[in-house]
């Protein structure tokens, strides 16, 4: 079986850029001591990945719509977390929210696949619920393209 649950997946954050925006540069960055901060208490990672804009062309002579790929966007990652004001990763994410700079992230899945990317933390909001709710935070990352590189995959063997 090749499908799996999200259980055990993690997200790390750092303000330090990798020396190169490839698998080697990101691996070096995210294995350096001390390790970049782990963002704790994530309950929903949301989604991420490249999406292309649709470009259409309608030549009158043949009436058909020609569809082409235009520019791409690495995506938006909207996450839900259990709010932990003592969590080093959440504290750094709030710092990143108030910065115009890219921060650098590594998602590690249950089977060891890793996804590296640069992103801007656009939102980190507290979400108070009802009496039977865990106090949460909602965080939004806008994944960016750096030096022509977006999401870098390092898939487990």
Tab-separated table of N, CA and C in Angstrom:
chain	number	residue	atom	x	y	z
A	1	UNK	N	0.840	-1.178	0.000
A	1	UNK	CA	0.000	0.000	0.000
A	1	UNK	C	0.887	1.243	0.000
A	2	UNK	N	0.585	2.209	-0.858
A	2	UNK	CA	1.396	3.420	-0.936
A	2	UNK	C	0.718	4.643	-0.344
A	3	UNK	N	-0.571	4.566	-0.036
A	3	UNK	CA	-1.221	5.711	0.603
A	3	UNK	C	-1.020	5.614	2.103
A	4	UNK	N	-1.134	6.743	2.775
A	4	UNK	CA	-0.918	6.763	4.227
A	4	UNK	C	-1.690	7.935	4.821
A	5	UNK	N	-1.744	7.967	6.112
A	5	UNK	CA	-2.375	9.088	6.799
A	5	UNK	C	-1.361	10.223	6.972
A	6	UNK	N	-1.850	11.338	7.415
A	6	UNK	CA	-0.996	12.493	7.688
A	6	UNK	C	-0.378	12.404	9.084
A	7	UNK	N	-0.863	11.468	9.892
A	7	UNK	CA	-0.372	11.330	11.271
A	7	UNK	C	1.152	11.257	11.295
A	8	UNK	N	1.761	12.010	12.193
A	8	UNK	CA	3.213	11.999	12.340
A	8	UNK	C	3.935	13.021	11.483
A	9	UNK	N	3.209	13.744	10.637
A	9	UNK	CA	3.840	14.761	9.789
A	9	UNK	C	4.215	15.978	10.633
A	10	UNK	N	5.278	16.679	10.219
A	10	UNK	CA	5.768	17.832	10.972
A	10	UNK	C	6.093	18.982	10.028
A	11	UNK	N	6.216	20.174	10.620
A	11	UNK	CA	6.595	21.376	9.884
A	11	UNK	C	7.645	22.118	10.692
A	12	UNK	N	8.759	22.440	10.049
A	12	UNK	CA	9.824	23.221	10.678
A	12	UNK	C	9.947	24.558	9.965
A	13	UNK	N	10.442	25.568	10.698
A	13	UNK	CA	10.580	26.929	10.181
A	13	UNK	C	11.922	27.511	10.586
A	14	UNK	N	12.505	28.325	9.703
A	14	UNK	CA	13.719	29.065	10.025
A	14	UNK	C	13.743	30.362	9.223
A	15	UNK	N	14.394	31.370	9.773
A	15	UNK	CA	14.585	32.636	9.062
A	15	UNK	C	15.817	32.579	8.174
A	16	UNK	N	16.648	31.570	8.350
A	16	UNK	CA	17.898	31.433	7.598
A	16	UNK	C	17.635	30.823	6.233
A	17	UNK	N	18.152	31.453	5.203
A	17	UNK	CA	18.005	30.924	3.841
A	17	UNK	C	19.005	29.793	3.611
A	18	UNK	N	18.646	28.820	2.777
A	18	UNK	CA	19.619	27.781	2.429
A	18	UNK	C	20.735	28.373	1.567
A	19	UNK	N	21.885	27.724	1.549
A	19	UNK	CA	22.994	28.221	0.723
A	19	UNK	C	22.671	28.081	-0.764
A	20	UNK	N	21.890	27.062	-1.112
A	20	UNK	CA	21.412	26.873	-2.479
A	20	UNK	C	19.956	26.427	-2.400
A	21	UNK	N	19.172	26.820	-3.382
A	21	UNK	CA	17.751	26.498	-3.375
A	21	UNK	C	17.503	25.198	-4.134
A	22	UNK	N	18.107	24.130	-3.617
A	22	UNK	CA	17.936	22.789	-4.173
A	22	UNK	C	17.911	21.807	-3.000
A	23	UNK	N	17.772	20.524	-3.306
A	23	UNK	CA	17.668	19.517	-2.254
A	23	UNK	C	18.879	19.542	-1.326
A	24	UNK	N	20.058	19.683	-1.882
A	24	UNK	CA	21.280	19.685	-1.072
A	24	UNK	C	21.313	20.875	-0.109
A	25	UNK	N	21.013	22.067	-0.618
A	25	UNK	CA	21.041	23.258	0.232
A	25	UNK	C	20.018	23.205	1.345
A	26	UNK	N	18.802	22.756	1.007
A	26	UNK	CA	17.759	22.650	2.027
A	26	UNK	C	18.083	21.540	3.034
A	27	UNK	N	18.598	20.393	2.561
A	27	UNK	CA	18.962	19.316	3.493
A	27	UNK	C	19.996	19.795	4.499
A	28	UNK	N	20.998	20.521	4.020
A	28	UNK	CA	22.034	21.041	4.916
A	28	UNK	C	21.422	21.993	5.938
A	29	UNK	N	20.546	22.879	5.485
A	29	UNK	CA	19.910	23.847	6.380
A	29	UNK	C	19.079	23.164	7.462
A	30	UNK	N	18.308	22.154	7.076
A	30	UNK	CA	17.367	21.548	8.020
A	30	UNK	C	17.956	20.378	8.812
A	31	UNK	N	19.255	20.100	8.638
A	31	UNK	CA	19.905	19.108	9.489
A	31	UNK	C	20.996	19.743	10.346
A	32	UNK	N	21.195	21.060	10.183
A	32	UNK	CA	22.214	21.763	10.963
A	32	UNK	C	21.791	21.829	12.422
A	33	UNK	N	22.778	21.856	13.298
A	33	UNK	CA	22.508	21.946	14.725
A	33	UNK	C	22.648	23.404	15.148
A	34	UNK	N	21.729	23.932	15.899
A	34	UNK	CA	20.484	23.322	16.341
A	34	UNK	C	19.485	23.260	15.178
A	35	UNK	N	18.593	22.287	15.258
A	35	UNK	CA	17.587	22.127	14.208
A	35	UNK	C	16.662	23.342	14.172
A	36	UNK	N	16.195	23.712	12.980
A	36	UNK	CA	15.183	24.777	12.906
A	36	UNK	C	13.962	24.418	13.745
A	37	UNK	N	13.240	25.445	14.166
A	37	UNK	CA	12.119	25.276	15.095
A	37	UNK	C	11.002	24.432	14.500
A	38	UNK	N	10.481	23.543	15.318
A	38	UNK	CA	9.323	22.729	14.977
A	38	UNK	C	8.077	23.518	15.360
A	39	UNK	N	7.137	23.645	14.418
A	39	UNK	CA	5.866	24.297	14.730
A	39	UNK	C	4.946	23.225	15.293
A	40	UNK	N	4.620	23.350	16.561
A	40	UNK	CA	3.853	22.325	17.247
A	40	UNK	C	2.354	22.507	17.136
A	41	UNK	N	1.644	21.445	17.449
A	41	UNK	CA	0.195	21.421	17.603
A	41	UNK	C	-0.596	21.669	16.319
A	42	UNK	N	-0.011	21.360	15.152
A	42	UNK	CA	-0.747	21.507	13.894
A	42	UNK	C	-1.820	20.424	13.832
A	43	UNK	N	-3.039	20.833	13.573
A	43	UNK	CA	-4.143	19.867	13.460
A	43	UNK	C	-4.597	19.686	12.016
A	44	UNK	N	-4.254	20.638	11.142
A	44	UNK	CA	-4.606	20.526	9.727
A	44	UNK	C	-3.592	21.337	8.927
A	45	UNK	N	-2.847	20.650	8.052
A	45	UNK	CA	-1.822	21.304	7.238
A	45	UNK	C	-2.404	22.066	6.052
A	46	UNK	N	-3.602	21.738	5.640
A	46	UNK	CA	-4.123	22.344	4.424
A	46	UNK	C	-3.446	21.733	3.217
A	47	UNK	N	-3.334	22.501	2.151
A	47	UNK	CA	-2.755	21.989	0.906
A	47	UNK	C	-1.706	22.953	0.382
A	48	UNK	N	-0.837	22.443	-0.471
A	48	UNK	CA	0.141	23.296	-1.134
A	48	UNK	C	0.532	22.622	-2.437
A	49	UNK	N	1.041	23.422	-3.355
A	49	UNK	CA	1.487	22.888	-4.633
A	49	UNK	C	1.278	23.888	-5.747
A	50	UNK	N	2.049	23.713	-6.774
A	50	UNK	CA	2.042	24.639	-7.910
A	50	UNK	C	0.730	24.560	-8.682
A	51	UNK	N	0.250	25.741	-9.058
A	51	UNK	CA	-0.949	25.837	-9.886
A	51	UNK	C	-0.686	26.860	-10.986
A	52	UNK	N	-1.042	26.491	-12.214
A	52	UNK	CA	-0.839	27.371	-13.361
A	52	UNK	C	-2.113	28.137	-13.682
A	53	UNK	N	-1.934	29.345	-14.159
A	53	UNK	CA	-3.064	30.128	-14.651
A	53	UNK	C	-3.406	29.673	-16.064
A	54	UNK	N	-4.680	29.669	-16.357
A	54	UNK	CA	-5.165	29.302	-17.678
A	54	UNK	C	-5.124	30.524	-18.583
A	55	UNK	N	-4.524	30.356	-19.776
A	55	UNK	CA	-4.497	31.390	-20.803
A	55	UNK	C	-5.306	30.851	-21.975
A	56	UNK	N	-6.254	31.622	-22.442
A	56	UNK	CA	-7.069	31.174	-23.576
A	56	UNK	C	-6.870	32.083	-24.774
A	57	UNK	N	-7.065	31.496	-25.942
A	57	UNK	CA	-6.949	32.206	-27.211
A	57	UNK	C	-8.087	31.699	-28.084
A	58	UNK	N	-8.846	32.614	-28.644
A	58	UNK	CA	-10.021	32.241	-29.434
A	58	UNK	C	-9.902	32.738	-30.870
A	59	UNK	N	-9.199	31.989	-31.717
A	59	UNK	CA	-9.098	32.410	-33.116
A	59	UNK	C	-10.464	32.326	-33.791
A	60	UNK	N	-10.838	33.382	-34.450
A	60	UNK	CA	-12.143	33.476	-35.083
A	60	UNK	C	-12.308	32.412	-36.169
A	61	UNK	N	-11.255	32.125	-36.910
A	61	UNK	CA	-11.354	31.228	-38.065
A	61	UNK	C	-11.820	29.823	-37.701
A	62	UNK	N	-11.374	29.274	-36.576
A	62	UNK	CA	-11.777	27.888	-36.277
A	62	UNK	C	-12.693	27.769	-35.063
A	63	UNK	N	-13.031	28.886	-34.421
A	63	UNK	CA	-14.007	28.961	-33.346
A	63	UNK	C	-13.628	28.206	-32.079
A	64	UNK	N	-12.581	27.429	-32.094
A	64	UNK	CA	-12.196	26.655	-30.915
A	64	UNK	C	-11.357	27.467	-29.947
A	65	UNK	N	-11.514	27.177	-28.670
A	65	UNK	CA	-10.697	27.832	-27.652
A	65	UNK	C	-9.400	27.063	-27.484
A	66	UNK	N	-8.306	27.766	-27.668
A	66	UNK	CA	-6.979	27.190	-27.440
A	66	UNK	C	-6.631	27.473	-25.985
A	67	UNK	N	-6.208	26.435	-25.258
A	67	UNK	CA	-5.870	26.595	-23.846
A	67	UNK	C	-4.382	26.363	-23.653
A	68	UNK	N	-3.767	27.297	-22.929
A	68	UNK	CA	-2.329	27.258	-22.671
A	68	UNK	C	-2.079	27.494	-21.187
A	69	UNK	N	-0.909	27.073	-20.752
A	69	UNK	CA	-0.492	27.370	-19.379
A	69	UNK	C	0.189	28.722	-19.349
A	70	UNK	N	-0.194	29.531	-18.381
A	70	UNK	CA	0.444	30.824	-18.177
A	70	UNK	C	1.387	30.766	-16.989
A	71	UNK	N	1.381	31.812	-16.203
A	71	UNK	CA	2.248	31.882	-15.033
A	71	UNK	C	1.790	30.883	-13.974
A	72	UNK	N	2.675	30.607	-13.038
A	72	UNK	CA	2.317	29.676	-11.967
A	72	UNK	C	2.460	30.336	-10.615
A	73	UNK	N	1.801	29.724	-9.650
A	73	UNK	CA	1.823	30.164	-8.263
A	73	UNK	C	2.075	28.921	-7.422
A	74	UNK	N	2.973	29.010	-6.458
A	74	UNK	CA	3.298	27.845	-5.621
A	74	UNK	C	2.211	27.527	-4.605
A	75	UNK	N	1.251	28.413	-4.435
A	75	UNK	CA	0.095	28.090	-3.612
A	75	UNK	C	0.068	28.769	-2.263
A	76	UNK	N	-1.038	28.552	-1.620
A	76	UNK	CA	-1.304	29.072	-0.283
A	76	UNK	C	-1.549	27.886	0.640
A	77	UNK	N	-0.950	27.914	1.797
A	77	UNK	CA	-1.112	26.852	2.775
A	77	UNK	C	-1.827	27.446	3.987
A	78	UNK	N	-3.077	27.046	4.186
A	78	UNK	CA	-3.860	27.529	5.328
A	78	UNK	C	-3.912	26.425	6.374
A	79	UNK	N	-3.366	26.703	7.541
A	79	UNK	CA	-3.238	25.680	8.574
A	79	UNK	C	-4.005	26.048	9.833
A	80	UNK	N	-4.376	25.017	10.573
A	80	UNK	CA	-5.005	25.162	11.876
A	80	UNK	C	-4.083	24.541	12.913
A	81	UNK	N	-3.909	25.235	14.032
A	81	UNK	CA	-3.027	24.772	15.102
A	81	UNK	C	-3.742	24.898	16.440
A	82	UNK	N	-3.351	24.071	17.389
A	82	UNK	CA	-3.709	24.309	18.777
A	82	UNK	C	-2.766	25.393	19.270
A	83	UNK	N	-3.282	26.512	19.765
A	83	UNK	CA	-2.435	27.635	20.165
A	83	UNK	C	-1.585	27.254	21.366
A	84	UNK	N	-0.273	27.430	21.226
A	84	UNK	CA	0.681	27.182	22.309
A	84	UNK	C	1.634	28.366	22.337
A	85	UNK	N	1.406	29.302	23.231
A	85	UNK	CA	2.194	30.527	23.270
A	85	UNK	C	3.633	30.305	23.738
A	86	UNK	N	3.960	29.094	24.180
A	86	UNK	CA	5.330	28.769	24.575
A	86	UNK	C	6.060	27.973	23.496
A	87	UNK	N	5.404	27.638	22.386
A	87	UNK	CA	5.986	26.832	21.323
A	87	UNK	C	6.933	27.682	20.473
A	88	UNK	N	8.209	27.266	20.395
A	88	UNK	CA	9.221	28.052	19.674
A	88	UNK	C	8.853	28.246	18.206
A	89	UNK	N	8.288	27.230	17.571
A	89	UNK	CA	7.903	27.352	16.168
A	89	UNK	C	6.764	28.332	15.964
A	90	UNK	N	5.771	28.294	16.840
A	90	UNK	CA	4.658	29.237	16.735
A	90	UNK	C	5.128	30.668	17.009
A	91	UNK	N	6.038	30.818	17.952
A	91	UNK	CA	6.586	32.149	18.250
A	91	UNK	C	7.319	32.694	17.026
A	92	UNK	N	8.137	31.851	16.368
A	92	UNK	CA	8.860	32.283	15.175
A	92	UNK	C	7.891	32.583	14.026
A	93	UNK	N	6.822	31.803	13.907
A	93	UNK	CA	5.824	32.050	12.864
A	93	UNK	C	5.165	33.413	13.066
A	94	UNK	N	4.893	33.782	14.316
A	94	UNK	CA	4.318	35.109	14.589
A	94	UNK	C	5.321	36.213	14.264
A	95	UNK	N	6.597	35.970	14.524
A	95	UNK	CA	7.639	36.927	14.136
A	95	UNK	C	7.662	37.072	12.616
A	96	UNK	N	7.563	35.945	11.917
A	96	UNK	CA	7.575	35.951	10.444
A	96	UNK	C	6.368	36.698	9.894
A	97	UNK	N	5.240	36.594	10.573
A	97	UNK	CA	4.026	37.299	10.141
A	97	UNK	C	4.270	38.805	10.084
A	98	UNK	N	5.076	39.312	10.975
A	98	UNK	CA	5.322	40.748	11.058
A	98	UNK	C	6.543	41.191	10.247
A	99	UNK	N	7.054	40.301	9.412
A	99	UNK	CA	8.217	40.589	8.569
A	99	UNK	C	7.824	40.513	7.099
A	100	UNK	N	8.486	41.279	6.273
A	100	UNK	CA	8.281	41.198	4.823
A	100	UNK	C	9.156	40.125	4.188
A	101	UNK	N	10.045	39.517	4.970
A	101	UNK	CA	11.000	38.547	4.444
A	101	UNK	C	10.382	37.168	4.253
A	102	UNK	N	10.976	36.407	3.335
A	102	UNK	CA	10.657	34.985	3.231
A	102	UNK	C	11.230	34.263	4.443
A	103	UNK	N	10.518	33.240	4.880
A	103	UNK	CA	11.041	32.282	5.852
A	103	UNK	C	11.080	30.950	5.124
A	104	UNK	N	11.755	29.979	5.702
A	104	UNK	CA	12.015	28.722	5.003
A	104	UNK	C	11.442	27.577	5.826
A	105	UNK	N	10.819	26.628	5.123
A	105	UNK	CA	10.021	25.593	5.757
A	105	UNK	C	10.390	24.214	5.230
A	106	UNK	N	10.170	23.215	6.100
A	106	UNK	CA	10.298	21.820	5.710
A	106	UNK	C	9.115	21.053	6.275
A	107	UNK	N	8.325	20.456	5.381
A	107	UNK	CA	7.275	19.528	5.775
A	107	UNK	C	7.866	18.137	5.667
A	108	UNK	N	7.724	17.337	6.713
A	108	UNK	CA	8.145	15.937	6.685
A	108	UNK	C	6.911	15.081	6.900
A	109	UNK	N	6.669	14.154	5.985
A	109	UNK	CA	5.490	13.295	6.093
A	109	UNK	C	5.833	12.016	6.857
A	110	UNK	N	4.806	11.255	7.134
A	110	UNK	CA	4.928	10.025	7.908
A	110	UNK	C	5.980	9.065	7.348
A	111	UNK	N	6.100	8.985	6.035
A	111	UNK	CA	7.038	8.029	5.441
A	111	UNK	C	8.418	8.624	5.196
A	112	UNK	N	8.635	9.880	5.577
A	112	UNK	CA	9.950	10.502	5.423
A	112	UNK	C	10.101	11.377	4.197
A	113	UNK	N	9.056	11.499	3.374
A	113	UNK	CA	9.112	12.466	2.274
A	113	UNK	C	9.269	13.853	2.882
A	114	UNK	N	10.069	14.700	2.212
A	114	UNK	CA	10.258	16.064	2.696
A	114	UNK	C	9.971	17.051	1.565
A	115	UNK	N	9.345	18.143	1.931
A	115	UNK	CA	9.030	19.214	0.993
A	115	UNK	C	9.596	20.502	1.585
A	116	UNK	N	10.462	21.153	0.829
A	116	UNK	CA	11.108	22.384	1.267
A	116	UNK	C	10.554	23.546	0.450
A	117	UNK	N	10.394	24.697	1.078
A	117	UNK	CA	9.936	25.857	0.336
A	117	UNK	C	10.166	27.134	1.132
A	118	UNK	N	10.177	28.233	0.397
A	118	UNK	CA	10.189	29.564	0.993
A	118	UNK	C	8.753	30.060	1.011
A	119	UNK	N	8.422	30.850	2.026
A	119	UNK	CA	7.064	31.380	2.117
A	119	UNK	C	7.055	32.632	2.980
A	120	UNK	N	6.016	33.400	2.782
A	120	UNK	CA	5.741	34.536	3.650
A	120	UNK	C	4.580	34.140	4.565
A	121	UNK	N	4.747	34.372	5.851
A	121	UNK	CA	3.653	34.120	6.789
A	121	UNK	C	2.738	35.342	6.710
A	122	UNK	N	1.571	35.144	6.145
A	122	UNK	CA	0.647	36.249	5.905
A	122	UNK	C	-0.333	36.456	7.056
A	123	UNK	N	-0.588	35.373	7.800
A	123	UNK	CA	-1.570	35.476	8.884
A	123	UNK	C	-1.211	34.495	9.986
A	124	UNK	N	-1.360	34.930	11.203
A	124	UNK	CA	-1.311	34.073	12.390
A	124	UNK	C	-2.302	34.693	13.358
A	125	UNK	N	-3.497	34.107	13.443
A	125	UNK	CA	-4.575	34.650	14.263
A	125	UNK	C	-5.003	33.645	15.319
A	126	UNK	N	-5.296	34.155	16.496
A	126	UNK	CA	-5.878	33.328	17.544
A	126	UNK	C	-7.339	33.069	17.207
A	127	UNK	N	-7.808	31.858	17.493
A	127	UNK	CA	-9.194	31.488	17.218
A	127	UNK	C	-9.789	30.871	18.476
A	128	UNK	N	-10.549	31.674	19.196
A	128	UNK	CA	-11.204	31.192	20.409
A	128	UNK	C	-12.532	30.563	20.024
A	129	UNK	N	-12.770	29.387	20.499
A	129	UNK	CA	-14.018	28.694	20.187
A	129	UNK	C	-14.953	28.693	21.373
A	130	UNK	N	-15.766	27.653	21.419
A	130	UNK	CA	-16.731	27.518	22.503
A	130	UNK	C	-16.144	26.782	23.695
A	131	UNK	N	-16.989	26.495	24.645
A	131	UNK	CA	-16.601	25.881	25.908
A	131	UNK	C	-15.928	24.518	25.709
A	132	UNK	N	-16.304	23.784	24.690
A	132	UNK	CA	-15.728	22.463	24.437
A	132	UNK	C	-14.708	22.482	23.312
A	133	UNK	N	-14.057	23.621	23.089
A	133	UNK	CA	-13.079	23.764	22.008
A	133	UNK	C	-11.686	24.003	22.567
A	134	UNK	N	-10.693	23.527	21.845
A	134	UNK	CA	-9.305	23.867	22.133
A	134	UNK	C	-9.052	25.241	21.529
A	135	UNK	N	-8.362	26.112	22.249
A	135	UNK	CA	-8.001	27.410	21.691
A	135	UNK	C	-7.045	27.157	20.526
A	136	UNK	N	-7.377	27.730	19.387
A	136	UNK	CA	-6.621	27.458	18.172
A	136	UNK	C	-5.951	28.710	17.632
A	137	UNK	N	-5.128	28.490	16.618
A	137	UNK	CA	-4.569	29.565	15.806
A	137	UNK	C	-4.738	29.148	14.357
A	138	UNK	N	-4.933	30.130	13.498
A	138	UNK	CA	-4.980	29.891	12.065
A	138	UNK	C	-3.793	30.609	11.451
A	139	UNK	N	-3.059	29.902	10.595
A	139	UNK	CA	-1.866	30.462	9.983
A	139	UNK	C	-1.951	30.257	8.478
A	140	UNK	N	-1.571	31.297	7.733
A	140	UNK	CA	-1.554	31.214	6.281
A	140	UNK	C	-0.154	31.507	5.776
A	141	UNK	N	0.349	30.610	4.937
A	141	UNK	CA	1.631	30.795	4.265
A	141	UNK	C	1.379	31.013	2.784
A	142	UNK	N	2.045	31.997	2.206
A	142	UNK	CA	2.049	32.184	0.757
A	142	UNK	C	3.404	31.706	0.267
A	143	UNK	N	3.413	30.537	-0.391
A	143	UNK	CA	4.652	29.964	-0.884
A	143	UNK	C	5.184	30.814	-2.023
A	144	UNK	N	6.487	31.023	-2.031
A	144	UNK	CA	7.108	31.911	-3.008
A	144	UNK	C	8.064	31.130	-3.907
A	145	UNK	N	8.488	31.787	-4.950
A	145	UNK	CA	9.499	31.238	-5.848
A	145	UNK	C	10.764	32.048	-5.632
A	146	UNK	N	11.862	31.379	-5.306
A	146	UNK	CA	13.124	32.047	-5.024
A	146	UNK	C	14.162	31.590	-6.036
A	147	UNK	N	14.753	32.530	-6.723
A	147	UNK	CA	15.745	32.209	-7.760
A	147	UNK	C	15.197	31.198	-8.753
A	148	UNK	N	13.916	31.305	-9.079
A	148	UNK	CA	13.285	30.407	-10.046
A	148	UNK	C	12.887	29.060	-9.480
A	149	UNK	N	13.075	28.855	-8.173
A	149	UNK	CA	12.785	27.571	-7.548
A	149	UNK	C	11.609	27.715	-6.590
A	150	UNK	N	10.670	26.801	-6.690
A	150	UNK	CA	9.537	26.802	-5.786
A	150	UNK	C	9.697	25.684	-4.762
A	151	UNK	N	8.758	24.748	-4.758
A	151	UNK	CA	8.778	23.635	-3.812
A	151	UNK	C	9.809	22.618	-4.267
A	152	UNK	N	10.671	22.219	-3.337
A	152	UNK	CA	11.696	21.202	-3.621
A	152	UNK	C	11.282	19.929	-2.897
A	153	UNK	N	11.124	18.843	-3.654
A	153	UNK	CA	10.736	17.550	-3.071
A	153	UNK	C	11.972	16.701	-2.827
A	154	UNK	N	11.968	16.023	-1.691
A	154	UNK	CA	12.983	15.023	-1.371
A	154	UNK	C	12.210	13.780	-0.907
A	155	UNK	N	11.955	12.886	-1.845
A	155	UNK	CA	11.090	11.750	-1.577
A	155	UNK	C	11.874	10.592	-0.978
A	156	UNK	N	11.287	9.966	0.051
A	156	UNK	CA	11.922	8.829	0.718
A	156	UNK	C	12.050	7.673	-0.258
A	157	UNK	N	13.085	6.900	-0.080
A	157	UNK	CA	13.327	5.757	-0.980
A	157	UNK	C	12.336	4.637	-0.747
